[in-house]
Structure formats: C-alpha cells, structure tokens
PDB file of C-alpha atoms and ligand atoms in Angstrom:
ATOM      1  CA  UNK P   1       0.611  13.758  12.222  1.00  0.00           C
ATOM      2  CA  UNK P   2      -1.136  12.505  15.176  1.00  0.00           C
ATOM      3  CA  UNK P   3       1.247   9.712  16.729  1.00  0.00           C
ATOM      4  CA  UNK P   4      -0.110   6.543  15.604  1.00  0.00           C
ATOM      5  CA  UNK P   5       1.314   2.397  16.491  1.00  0.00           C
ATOM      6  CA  UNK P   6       1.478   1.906  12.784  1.00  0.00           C
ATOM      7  CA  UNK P   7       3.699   2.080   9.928  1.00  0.00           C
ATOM      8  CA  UNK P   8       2.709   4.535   6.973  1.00  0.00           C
ATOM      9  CA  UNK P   9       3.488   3.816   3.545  1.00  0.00           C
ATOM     10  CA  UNK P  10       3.460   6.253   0.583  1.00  0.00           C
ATOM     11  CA  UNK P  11       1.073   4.874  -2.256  1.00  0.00           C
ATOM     12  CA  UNK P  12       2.562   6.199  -5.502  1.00  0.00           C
ATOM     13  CA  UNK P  13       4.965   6.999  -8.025  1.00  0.00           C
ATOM     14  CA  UNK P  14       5.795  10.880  -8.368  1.00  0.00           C
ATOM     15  CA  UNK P  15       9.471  10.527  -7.585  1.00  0.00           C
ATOM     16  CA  UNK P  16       9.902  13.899  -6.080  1.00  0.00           C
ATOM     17  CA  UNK P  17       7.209  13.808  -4.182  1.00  0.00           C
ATOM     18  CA  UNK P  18       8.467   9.994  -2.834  1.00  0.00           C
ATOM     19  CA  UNK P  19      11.787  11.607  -2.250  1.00  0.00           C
ATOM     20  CA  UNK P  20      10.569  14.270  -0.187  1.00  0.00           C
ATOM     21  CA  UNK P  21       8.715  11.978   1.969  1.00  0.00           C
ATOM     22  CA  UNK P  22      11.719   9.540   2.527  1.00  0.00           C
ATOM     23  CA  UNK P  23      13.923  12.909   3.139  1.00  0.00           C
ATOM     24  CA  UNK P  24      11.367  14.678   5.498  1.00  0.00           C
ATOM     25  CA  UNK P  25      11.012  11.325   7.099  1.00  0.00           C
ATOM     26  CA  UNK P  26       7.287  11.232   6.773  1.00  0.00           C
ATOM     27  CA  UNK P  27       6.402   7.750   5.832  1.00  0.00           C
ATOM     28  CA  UNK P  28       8.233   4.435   6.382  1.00  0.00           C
ATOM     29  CA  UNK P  29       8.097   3.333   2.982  1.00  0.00           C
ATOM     30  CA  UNK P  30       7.033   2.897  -0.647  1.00  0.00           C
ATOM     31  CA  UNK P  31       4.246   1.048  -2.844  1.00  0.00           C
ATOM     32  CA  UNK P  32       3.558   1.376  -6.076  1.00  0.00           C
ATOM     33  CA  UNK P  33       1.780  -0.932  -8.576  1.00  0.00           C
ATOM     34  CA  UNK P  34       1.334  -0.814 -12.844  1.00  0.00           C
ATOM     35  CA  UNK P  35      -1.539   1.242 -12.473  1.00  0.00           C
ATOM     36  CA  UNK P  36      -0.102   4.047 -10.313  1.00  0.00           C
ATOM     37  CA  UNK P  37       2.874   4.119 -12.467  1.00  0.00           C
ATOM     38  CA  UNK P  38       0.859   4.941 -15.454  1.00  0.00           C
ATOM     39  CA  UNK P  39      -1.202   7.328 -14.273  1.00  0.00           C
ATOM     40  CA  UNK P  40       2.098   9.389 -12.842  1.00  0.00           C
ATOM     41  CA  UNK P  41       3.552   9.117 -16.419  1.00  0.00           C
ATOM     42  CA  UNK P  42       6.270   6.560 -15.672  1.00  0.00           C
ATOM     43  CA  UNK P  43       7.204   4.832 -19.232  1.00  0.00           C
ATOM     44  CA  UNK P  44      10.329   2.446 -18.333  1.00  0.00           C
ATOM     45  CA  UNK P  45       9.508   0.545 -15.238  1.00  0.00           C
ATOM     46  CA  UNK P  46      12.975  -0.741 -14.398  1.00  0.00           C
ATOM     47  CA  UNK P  47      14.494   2.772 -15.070  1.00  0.00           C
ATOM     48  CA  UNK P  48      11.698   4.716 -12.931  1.00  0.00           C
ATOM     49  CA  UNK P  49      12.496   1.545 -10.478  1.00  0.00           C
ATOM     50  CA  UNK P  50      16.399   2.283 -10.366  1.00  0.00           C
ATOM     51  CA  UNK P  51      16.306   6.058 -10.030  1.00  0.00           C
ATOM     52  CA  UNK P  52      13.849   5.702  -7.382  1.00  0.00           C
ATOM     53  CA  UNK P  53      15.842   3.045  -5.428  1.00  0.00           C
ATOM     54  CA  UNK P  54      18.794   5.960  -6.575  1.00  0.00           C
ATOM     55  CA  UNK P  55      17.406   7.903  -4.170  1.00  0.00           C
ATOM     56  CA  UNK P  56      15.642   5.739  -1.945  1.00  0.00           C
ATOM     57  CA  UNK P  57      18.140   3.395  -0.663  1.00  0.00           C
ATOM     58  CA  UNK P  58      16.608   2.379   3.204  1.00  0.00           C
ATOM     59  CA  UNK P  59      12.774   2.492   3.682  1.00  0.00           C
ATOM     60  CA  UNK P  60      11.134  -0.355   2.258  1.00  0.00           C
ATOM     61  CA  UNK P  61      10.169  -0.373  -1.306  1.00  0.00           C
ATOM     62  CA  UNK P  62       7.062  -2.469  -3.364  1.00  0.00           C
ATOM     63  CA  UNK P  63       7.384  -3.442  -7.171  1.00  0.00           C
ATOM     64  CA  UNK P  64       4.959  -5.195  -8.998  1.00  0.00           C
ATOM     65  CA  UNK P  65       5.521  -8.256 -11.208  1.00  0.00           C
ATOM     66  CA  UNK P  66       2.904  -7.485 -14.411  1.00  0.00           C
ATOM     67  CA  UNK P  67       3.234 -10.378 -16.472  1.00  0.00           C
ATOM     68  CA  UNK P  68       0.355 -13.246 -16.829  1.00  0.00           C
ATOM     69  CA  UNK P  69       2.131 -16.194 -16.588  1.00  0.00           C
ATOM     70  CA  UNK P  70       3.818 -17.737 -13.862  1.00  0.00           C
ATOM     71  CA  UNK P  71       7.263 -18.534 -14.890  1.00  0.00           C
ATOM     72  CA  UNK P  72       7.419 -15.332 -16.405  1.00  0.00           C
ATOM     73  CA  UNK P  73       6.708 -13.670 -13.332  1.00  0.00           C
ATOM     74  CA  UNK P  74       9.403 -15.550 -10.916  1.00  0.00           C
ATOM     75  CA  UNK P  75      11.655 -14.201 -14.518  1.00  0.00           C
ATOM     76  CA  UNK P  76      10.206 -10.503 -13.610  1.00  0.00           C
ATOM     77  CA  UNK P  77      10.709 -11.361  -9.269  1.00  0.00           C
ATOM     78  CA  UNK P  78      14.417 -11.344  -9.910  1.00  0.00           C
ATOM     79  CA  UNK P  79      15.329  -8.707 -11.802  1.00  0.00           C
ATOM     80  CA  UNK P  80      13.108  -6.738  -9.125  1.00  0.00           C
ATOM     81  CA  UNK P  81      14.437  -8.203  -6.114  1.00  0.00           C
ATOM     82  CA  UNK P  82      18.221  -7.376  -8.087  1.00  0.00           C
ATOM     83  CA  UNK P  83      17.310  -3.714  -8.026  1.00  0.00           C
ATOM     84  CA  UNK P  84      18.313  -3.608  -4.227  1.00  0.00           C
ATOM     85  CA  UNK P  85      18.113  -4.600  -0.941  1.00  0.00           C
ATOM     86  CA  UNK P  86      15.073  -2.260   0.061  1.00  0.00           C
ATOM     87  CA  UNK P  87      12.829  -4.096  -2.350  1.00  0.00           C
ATOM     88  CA  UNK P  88       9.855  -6.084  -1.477  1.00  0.00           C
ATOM     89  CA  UNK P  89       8.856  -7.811  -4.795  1.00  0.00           C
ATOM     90  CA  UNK P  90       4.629  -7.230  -4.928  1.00  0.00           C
ATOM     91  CA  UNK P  91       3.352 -10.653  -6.697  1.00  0.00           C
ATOM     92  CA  UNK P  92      -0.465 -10.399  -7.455  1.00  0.00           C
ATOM     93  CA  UNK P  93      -2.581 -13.263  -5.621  1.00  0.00           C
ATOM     94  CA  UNK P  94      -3.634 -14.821  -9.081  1.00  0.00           C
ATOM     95  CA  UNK P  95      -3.256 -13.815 -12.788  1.00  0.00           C
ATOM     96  CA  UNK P  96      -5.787 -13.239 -14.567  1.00  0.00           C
ATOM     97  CA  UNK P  97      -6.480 -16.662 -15.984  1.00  0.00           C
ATOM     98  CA  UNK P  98      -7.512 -17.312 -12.345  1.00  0.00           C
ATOM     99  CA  UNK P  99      -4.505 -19.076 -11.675  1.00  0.00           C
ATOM    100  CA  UNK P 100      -3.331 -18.704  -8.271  1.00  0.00           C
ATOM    101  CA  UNK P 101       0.149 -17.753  -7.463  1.00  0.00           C
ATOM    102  CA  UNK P 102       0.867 -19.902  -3.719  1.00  0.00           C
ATOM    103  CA  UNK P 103       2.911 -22.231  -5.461  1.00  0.00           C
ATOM    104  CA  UNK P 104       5.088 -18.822  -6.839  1.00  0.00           C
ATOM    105  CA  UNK P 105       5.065 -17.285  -3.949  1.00  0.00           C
ATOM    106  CA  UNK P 106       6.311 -20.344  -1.789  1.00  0.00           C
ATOM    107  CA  UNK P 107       9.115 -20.601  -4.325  1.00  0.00           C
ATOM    108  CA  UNK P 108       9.667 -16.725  -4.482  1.00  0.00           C
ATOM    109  CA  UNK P 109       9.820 -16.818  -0.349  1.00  0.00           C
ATOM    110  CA  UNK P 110      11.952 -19.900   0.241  1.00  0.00           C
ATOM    111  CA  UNK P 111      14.274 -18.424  -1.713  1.00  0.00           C
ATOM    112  CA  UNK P 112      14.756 -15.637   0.566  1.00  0.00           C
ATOM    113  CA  UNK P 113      12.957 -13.126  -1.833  1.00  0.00           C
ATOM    114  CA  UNK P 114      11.101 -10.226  -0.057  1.00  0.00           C
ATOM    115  CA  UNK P 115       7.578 -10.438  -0.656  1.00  0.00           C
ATOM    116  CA  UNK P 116       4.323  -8.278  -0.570  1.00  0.00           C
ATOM    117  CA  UNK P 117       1.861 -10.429  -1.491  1.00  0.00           C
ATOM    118  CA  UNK P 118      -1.158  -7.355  -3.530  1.00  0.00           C
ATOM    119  CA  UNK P 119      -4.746  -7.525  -4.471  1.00  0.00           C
ATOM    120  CA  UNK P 120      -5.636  -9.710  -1.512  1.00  0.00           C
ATOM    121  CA  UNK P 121      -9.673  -9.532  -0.803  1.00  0.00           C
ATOM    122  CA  UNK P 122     -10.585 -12.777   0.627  1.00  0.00           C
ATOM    123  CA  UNK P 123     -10.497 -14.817   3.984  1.00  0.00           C
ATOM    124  CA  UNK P 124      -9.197 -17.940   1.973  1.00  0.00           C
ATOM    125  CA  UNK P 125      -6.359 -15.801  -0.198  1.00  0.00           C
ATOM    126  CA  UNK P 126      -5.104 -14.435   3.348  1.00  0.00           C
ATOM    127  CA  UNK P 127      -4.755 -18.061   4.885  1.00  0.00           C
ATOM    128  CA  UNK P 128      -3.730 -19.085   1.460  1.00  0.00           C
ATOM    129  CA  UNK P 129      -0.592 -16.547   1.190  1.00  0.00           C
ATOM    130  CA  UNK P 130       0.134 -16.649   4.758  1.00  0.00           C
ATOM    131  CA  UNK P 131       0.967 -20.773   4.687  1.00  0.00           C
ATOM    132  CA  UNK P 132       2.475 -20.094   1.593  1.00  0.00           C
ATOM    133  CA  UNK P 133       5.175 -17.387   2.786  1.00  0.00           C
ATOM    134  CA  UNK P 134       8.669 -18.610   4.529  1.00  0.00           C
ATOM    135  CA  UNK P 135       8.054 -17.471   8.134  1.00  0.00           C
ATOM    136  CA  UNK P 136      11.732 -16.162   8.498  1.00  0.00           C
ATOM    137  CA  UNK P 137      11.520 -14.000   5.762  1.00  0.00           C
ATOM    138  CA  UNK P 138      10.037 -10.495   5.529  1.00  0.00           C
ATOM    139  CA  UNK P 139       7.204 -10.696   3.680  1.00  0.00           C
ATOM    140  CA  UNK P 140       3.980  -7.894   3.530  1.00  0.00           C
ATOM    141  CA  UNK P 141       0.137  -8.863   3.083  1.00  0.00           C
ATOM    142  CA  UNK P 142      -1.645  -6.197   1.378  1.00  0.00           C
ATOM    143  CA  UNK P 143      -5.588  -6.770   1.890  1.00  0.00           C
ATOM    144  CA  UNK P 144      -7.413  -4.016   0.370  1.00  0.00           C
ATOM    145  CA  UNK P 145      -9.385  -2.493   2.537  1.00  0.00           C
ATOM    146  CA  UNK P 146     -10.653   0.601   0.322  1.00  0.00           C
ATOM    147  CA  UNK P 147     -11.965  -1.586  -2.405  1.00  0.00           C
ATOM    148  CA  UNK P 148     -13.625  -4.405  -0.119  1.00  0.00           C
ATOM    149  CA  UNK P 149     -15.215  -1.850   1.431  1.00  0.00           C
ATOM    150  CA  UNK P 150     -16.663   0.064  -1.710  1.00  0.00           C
ATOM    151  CA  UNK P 151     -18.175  -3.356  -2.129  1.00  0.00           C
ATOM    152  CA  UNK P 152     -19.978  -2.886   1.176  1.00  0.00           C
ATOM    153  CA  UNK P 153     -18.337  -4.683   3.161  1.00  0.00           C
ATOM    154  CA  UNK P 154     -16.457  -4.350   6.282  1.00  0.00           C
ATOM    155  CA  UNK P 155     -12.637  -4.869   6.047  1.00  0.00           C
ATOM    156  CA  UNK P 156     -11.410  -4.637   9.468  1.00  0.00           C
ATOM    157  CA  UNK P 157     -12.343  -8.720  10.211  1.00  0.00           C
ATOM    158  CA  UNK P 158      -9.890  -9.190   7.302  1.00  0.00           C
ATOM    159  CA  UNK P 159      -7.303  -7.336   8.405  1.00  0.00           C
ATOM    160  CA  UNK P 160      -8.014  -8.697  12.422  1.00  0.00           C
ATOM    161  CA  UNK P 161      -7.742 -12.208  11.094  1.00  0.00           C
ATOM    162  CA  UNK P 162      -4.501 -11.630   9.174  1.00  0.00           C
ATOM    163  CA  UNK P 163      -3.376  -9.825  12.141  1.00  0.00           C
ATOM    164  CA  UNK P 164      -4.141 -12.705  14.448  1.00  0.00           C
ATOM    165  CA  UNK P 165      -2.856 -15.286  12.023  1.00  0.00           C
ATOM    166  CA  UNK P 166       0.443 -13.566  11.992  1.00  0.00           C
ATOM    167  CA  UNK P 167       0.950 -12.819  15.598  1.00  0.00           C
ATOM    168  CA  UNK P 168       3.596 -14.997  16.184  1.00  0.00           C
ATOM    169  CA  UNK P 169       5.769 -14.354  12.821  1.00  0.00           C
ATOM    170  CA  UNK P 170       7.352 -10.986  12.927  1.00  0.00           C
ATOM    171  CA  UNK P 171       8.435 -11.059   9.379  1.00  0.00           C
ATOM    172  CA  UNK P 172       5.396 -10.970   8.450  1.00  0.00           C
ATOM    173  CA  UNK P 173       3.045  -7.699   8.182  1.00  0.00           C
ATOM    174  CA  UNK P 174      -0.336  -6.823   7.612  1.00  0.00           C
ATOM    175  CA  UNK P 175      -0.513  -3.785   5.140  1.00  0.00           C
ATOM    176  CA  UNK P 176      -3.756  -2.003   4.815  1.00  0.00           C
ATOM    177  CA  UNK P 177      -4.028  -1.242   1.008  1.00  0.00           C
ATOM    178  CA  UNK P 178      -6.085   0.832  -0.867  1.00  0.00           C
ATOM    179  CA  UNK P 179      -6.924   3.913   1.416  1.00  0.00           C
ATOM    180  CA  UNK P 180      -9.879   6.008   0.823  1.00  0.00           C
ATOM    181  CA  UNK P 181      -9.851   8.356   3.808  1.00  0.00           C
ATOM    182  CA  UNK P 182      -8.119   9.546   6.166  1.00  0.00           C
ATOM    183  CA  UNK P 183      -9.922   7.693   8.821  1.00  0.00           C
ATOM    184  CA  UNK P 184      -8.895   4.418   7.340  1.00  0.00           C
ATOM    185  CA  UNK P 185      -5.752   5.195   9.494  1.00  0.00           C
ATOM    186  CA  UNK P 186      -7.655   5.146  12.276  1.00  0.00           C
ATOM    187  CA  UNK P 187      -9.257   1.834  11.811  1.00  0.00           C
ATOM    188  CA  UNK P 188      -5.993  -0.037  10.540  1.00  0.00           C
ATOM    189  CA  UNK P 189      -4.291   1.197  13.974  1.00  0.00           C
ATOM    190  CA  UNK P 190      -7.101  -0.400  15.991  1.00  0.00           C
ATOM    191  CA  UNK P 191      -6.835  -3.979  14.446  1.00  0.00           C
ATOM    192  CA  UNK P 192      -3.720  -3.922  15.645  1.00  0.00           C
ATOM    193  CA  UNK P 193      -2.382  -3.786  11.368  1.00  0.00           C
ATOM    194  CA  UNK P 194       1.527  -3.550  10.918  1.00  0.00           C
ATOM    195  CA  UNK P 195       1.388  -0.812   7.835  1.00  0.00           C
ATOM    196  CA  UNK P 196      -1.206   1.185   6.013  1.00  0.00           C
ATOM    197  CA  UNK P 197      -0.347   2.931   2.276  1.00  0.00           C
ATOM    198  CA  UNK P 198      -2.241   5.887   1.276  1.00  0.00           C
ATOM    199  CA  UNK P 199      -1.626   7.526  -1.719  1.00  0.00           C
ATOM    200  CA  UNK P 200      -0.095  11.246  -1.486  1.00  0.00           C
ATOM    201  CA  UNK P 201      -3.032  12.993  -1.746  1.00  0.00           C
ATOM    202  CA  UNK P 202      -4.342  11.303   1.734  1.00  0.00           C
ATOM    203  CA  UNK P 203      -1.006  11.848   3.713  1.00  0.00           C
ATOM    204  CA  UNK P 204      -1.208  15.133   2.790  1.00  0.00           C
ATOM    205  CA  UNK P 205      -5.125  15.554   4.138  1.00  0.00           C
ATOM    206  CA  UNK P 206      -3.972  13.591   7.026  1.00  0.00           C
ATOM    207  CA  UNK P 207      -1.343  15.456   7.766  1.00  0.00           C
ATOM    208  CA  UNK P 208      -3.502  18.587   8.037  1.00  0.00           C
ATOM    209  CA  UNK P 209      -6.312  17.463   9.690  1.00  0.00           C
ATOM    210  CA  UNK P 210      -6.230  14.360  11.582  1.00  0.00           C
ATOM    211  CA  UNK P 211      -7.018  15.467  15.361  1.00  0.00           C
ATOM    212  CA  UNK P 212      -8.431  18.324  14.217  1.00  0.00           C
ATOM    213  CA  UNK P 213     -11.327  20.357  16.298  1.00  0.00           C
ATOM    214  CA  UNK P 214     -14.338  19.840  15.033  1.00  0.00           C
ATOM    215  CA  UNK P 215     -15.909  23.312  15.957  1.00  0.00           C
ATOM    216  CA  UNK P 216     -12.932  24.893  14.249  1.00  0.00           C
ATOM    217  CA  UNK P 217     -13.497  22.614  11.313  1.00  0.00           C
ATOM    218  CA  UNK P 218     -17.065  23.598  10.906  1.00  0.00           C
ATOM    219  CA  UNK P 219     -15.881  27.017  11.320  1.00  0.00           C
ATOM    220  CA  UNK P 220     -13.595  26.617   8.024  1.00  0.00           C
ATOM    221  CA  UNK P 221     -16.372  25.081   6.324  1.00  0.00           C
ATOM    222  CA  UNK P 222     -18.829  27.732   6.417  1.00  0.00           C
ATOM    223  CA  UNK P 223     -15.833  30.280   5.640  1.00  0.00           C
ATOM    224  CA  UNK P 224     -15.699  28.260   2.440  1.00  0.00           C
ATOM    225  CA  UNK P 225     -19.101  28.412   1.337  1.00  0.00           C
ATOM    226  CA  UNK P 226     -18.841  32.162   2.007  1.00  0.00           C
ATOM    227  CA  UNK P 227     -15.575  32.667  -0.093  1.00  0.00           C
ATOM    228  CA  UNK P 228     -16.859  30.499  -2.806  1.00  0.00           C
ATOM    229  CA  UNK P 229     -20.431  32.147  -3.241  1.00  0.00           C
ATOM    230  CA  UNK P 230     -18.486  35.830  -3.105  1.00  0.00           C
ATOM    231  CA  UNK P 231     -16.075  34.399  -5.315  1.00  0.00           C
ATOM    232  CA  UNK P 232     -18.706  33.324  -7.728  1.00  0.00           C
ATOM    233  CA  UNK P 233     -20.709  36.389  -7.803  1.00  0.00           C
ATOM    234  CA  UNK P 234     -23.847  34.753  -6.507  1.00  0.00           C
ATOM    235  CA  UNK P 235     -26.370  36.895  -5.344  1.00  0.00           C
ATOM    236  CA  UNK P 236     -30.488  36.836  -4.860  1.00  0.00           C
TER     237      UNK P 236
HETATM  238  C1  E4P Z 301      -1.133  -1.216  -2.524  1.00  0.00           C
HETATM  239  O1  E4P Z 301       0.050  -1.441  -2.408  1.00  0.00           O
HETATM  240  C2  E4P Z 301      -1.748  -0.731  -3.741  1.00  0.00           C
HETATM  241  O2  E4P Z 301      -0.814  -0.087  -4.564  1.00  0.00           O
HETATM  242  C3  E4P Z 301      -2.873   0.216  -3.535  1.00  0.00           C
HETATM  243  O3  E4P Z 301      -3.197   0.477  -2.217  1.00  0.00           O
HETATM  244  C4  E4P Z 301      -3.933   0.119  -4.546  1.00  0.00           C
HETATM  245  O4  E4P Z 301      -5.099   0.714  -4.155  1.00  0.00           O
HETATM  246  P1  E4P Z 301      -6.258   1.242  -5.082  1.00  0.00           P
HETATM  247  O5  E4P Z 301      -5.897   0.950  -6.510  1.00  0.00           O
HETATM  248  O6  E4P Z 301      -7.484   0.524  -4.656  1.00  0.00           O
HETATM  249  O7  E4P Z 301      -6.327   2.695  -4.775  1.00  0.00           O
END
C-alpha cells in the first residue's frame, strides 16, 4: 500500500484472515465490535477473544463491553482487559437507556485499563471522553466517520478537533471508525488522525488500488463491461 503517516487497523472478526494480516504485517492492529462478531459467525465471545489473542499476542487489540448497565459493564471491562496485555477494552459512549458512560470510563482509565472509547458521533461526546480518559494511559477515540457521513455530514472537523484536542497527550489516539472507501484513508491521513480501521474487504481494495493510474483504471473498466456483456450473451 501506498506509504501513508497513519496507523491501519483491521475491522473484523474472521480469525484467519486477522492472523494473516498480523503475520504478513499488514495492519497495526485489531477492532472488532458485537455486530461484526455475529455476522462472521463467532458464538462464544470470550473463547473467539482468547484464540484470537492465541495468536495475536502484540498489535493492539479492541473488545467490546455489550451489556446495558453500567456496573455490569466495568464487570465485562475486566474480564476483557484479563484476556491480555494487547487489549484495549472498547466501552460504548452511552447505553442505550441514554445513559452516558464518562463516569465508567474515568473509573475504567484511572485504573490503568486500556481504553477505546466506540460509537463516538458528536463534538460534545469527543470533549466529553477526552476529559474523561487518564492522560497517561493509552486510550483510542473511535469517531465514526463512515456513518456521520452517510448522515451528510462532513467528518473530518470531528476528527481535526479530536486531533487538536489531543495534541499534547500521546496516549491518546484518534481512530477513524467506520470506513466506507478506500479514500477515507486518504482523508484520515490529512487531519493529521492517529489510526483508521477498515474492515477486510477495504484493505484488500486498498491494497490493490490506492495510487493507481487512472487511465489504466478506466482501461480495466471498459475491459469489464466487455467481458461481462460477452459473458452474458448480450447481443442486438
Ligand atoms: C470500530 O471500531 C467499529 O468496529 C467499526 O468501524 C464500525 O463501523 P460500521 O459498523 O459503521 O461499519
């Protein structure tokens, strides 16, 4: 891939593909949530959690707390951050009684727990989770982008203002969550964002054409339509 000044994160929860990526050294690290879990078949959480962290024992990898209630989910925060050392504990910005989880995540941080902070998609939540986190221990933001934008509007002032909040707090990264194209990379490297997760699919269409020539690519194209309409059997 073209060489980029930002961290790239795998966004799923196919184990061998994960563990081809960590071995091939082509991403930095993990995330997965509940709902990526489930769609790749996983049906024990802490047993898909321990074979992957089996395998994956250095780059940097996100589990989500899933329960509603707050004491339950410090309960769940410890058993994940137990798993191993690479684990950054993901702790949802509210439930979904609309309680919001600064007070949890303040605890969770000044304990030393590893955070990434998920489902971040306002200006307030970001100030809101940054004061909250301990500013000596590494914790990840994830704003995402994807969906903010499929509501028609335009992330990167999020992700500058998270940036620029956190310019002076290492431990502390901006993650660019919830890809929907390849060019998302682009973007997340010029605000200057820590880490961007895209799921498989998108490394893998990133991988083959980011940088590509656009003549050449047009080229392709139209070879395409032509293979597709023989294939077919169109004719008129
Ligand atoms: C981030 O860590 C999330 O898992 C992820 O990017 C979710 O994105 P999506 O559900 O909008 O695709």
């Amino acid at each position: 891939m073209k060489d980029l000044n930002i961290k790239i994160y795998s966004d799923g929860a196919d184990i061998e593909d994960m563990v081809q990526r960590d071995v091939s050294n082509d991403v930095d690290g993990f995330t997965t949530n509940p709902t990526l879990m489930a769609k790749d078949g996983v049906t024990d959480y802490i047993e898909f959690a321990k074979e992957a962290l089996s395998k994956i024992k250095e780059k940097s990898i996100s589990f989500e707390v899933f329960s509603d209630d707050i004491e339950d989910m410090y309960r769940q925060a410890i058993i994940l951050r137990d798993l191993g050392e690479n684990v950054y504990v993901k702790i949802p910005v509210s439930n979904t009684k609309k309680e919001m989880t600064y007070d949890l995540i303040k605890r969770l941080s000044s304990e030393g727990v590893k955070l990434n902070v998920t489902a971040i998609f306002t200006i307030e939540q970001i100030e809101k989770v940054y004061e909250a986190l301990n500013k000596n221990i590494p914790a990840i933001i994830s704003i995402f982008s994807g969906r903010i934008a499929n509501a028609g509007i335009d992330p990167e002032p999020f992700i500058k203002h998270a940036v620029s909040l956190a310019k002076d707090t290492p431990c502390i990264e901006i993650l660019w969550a919830s890809s929907r194209e390849v060019f998302n990379l682009i973007q997340a490297e010029r605000c200057g964002c820590h880490i961007i997760t895209m799921a498989p699919s998108l490394l893998n269409a990133a991988n083959k054409e980011l940088g590509k020539d656009l003549a050449q690519f047009s080229l392709e194209t139209v070879e395409m339509f032509y293979k597709d309409a023989n294939n077919a059997g169109y004719n008129f």
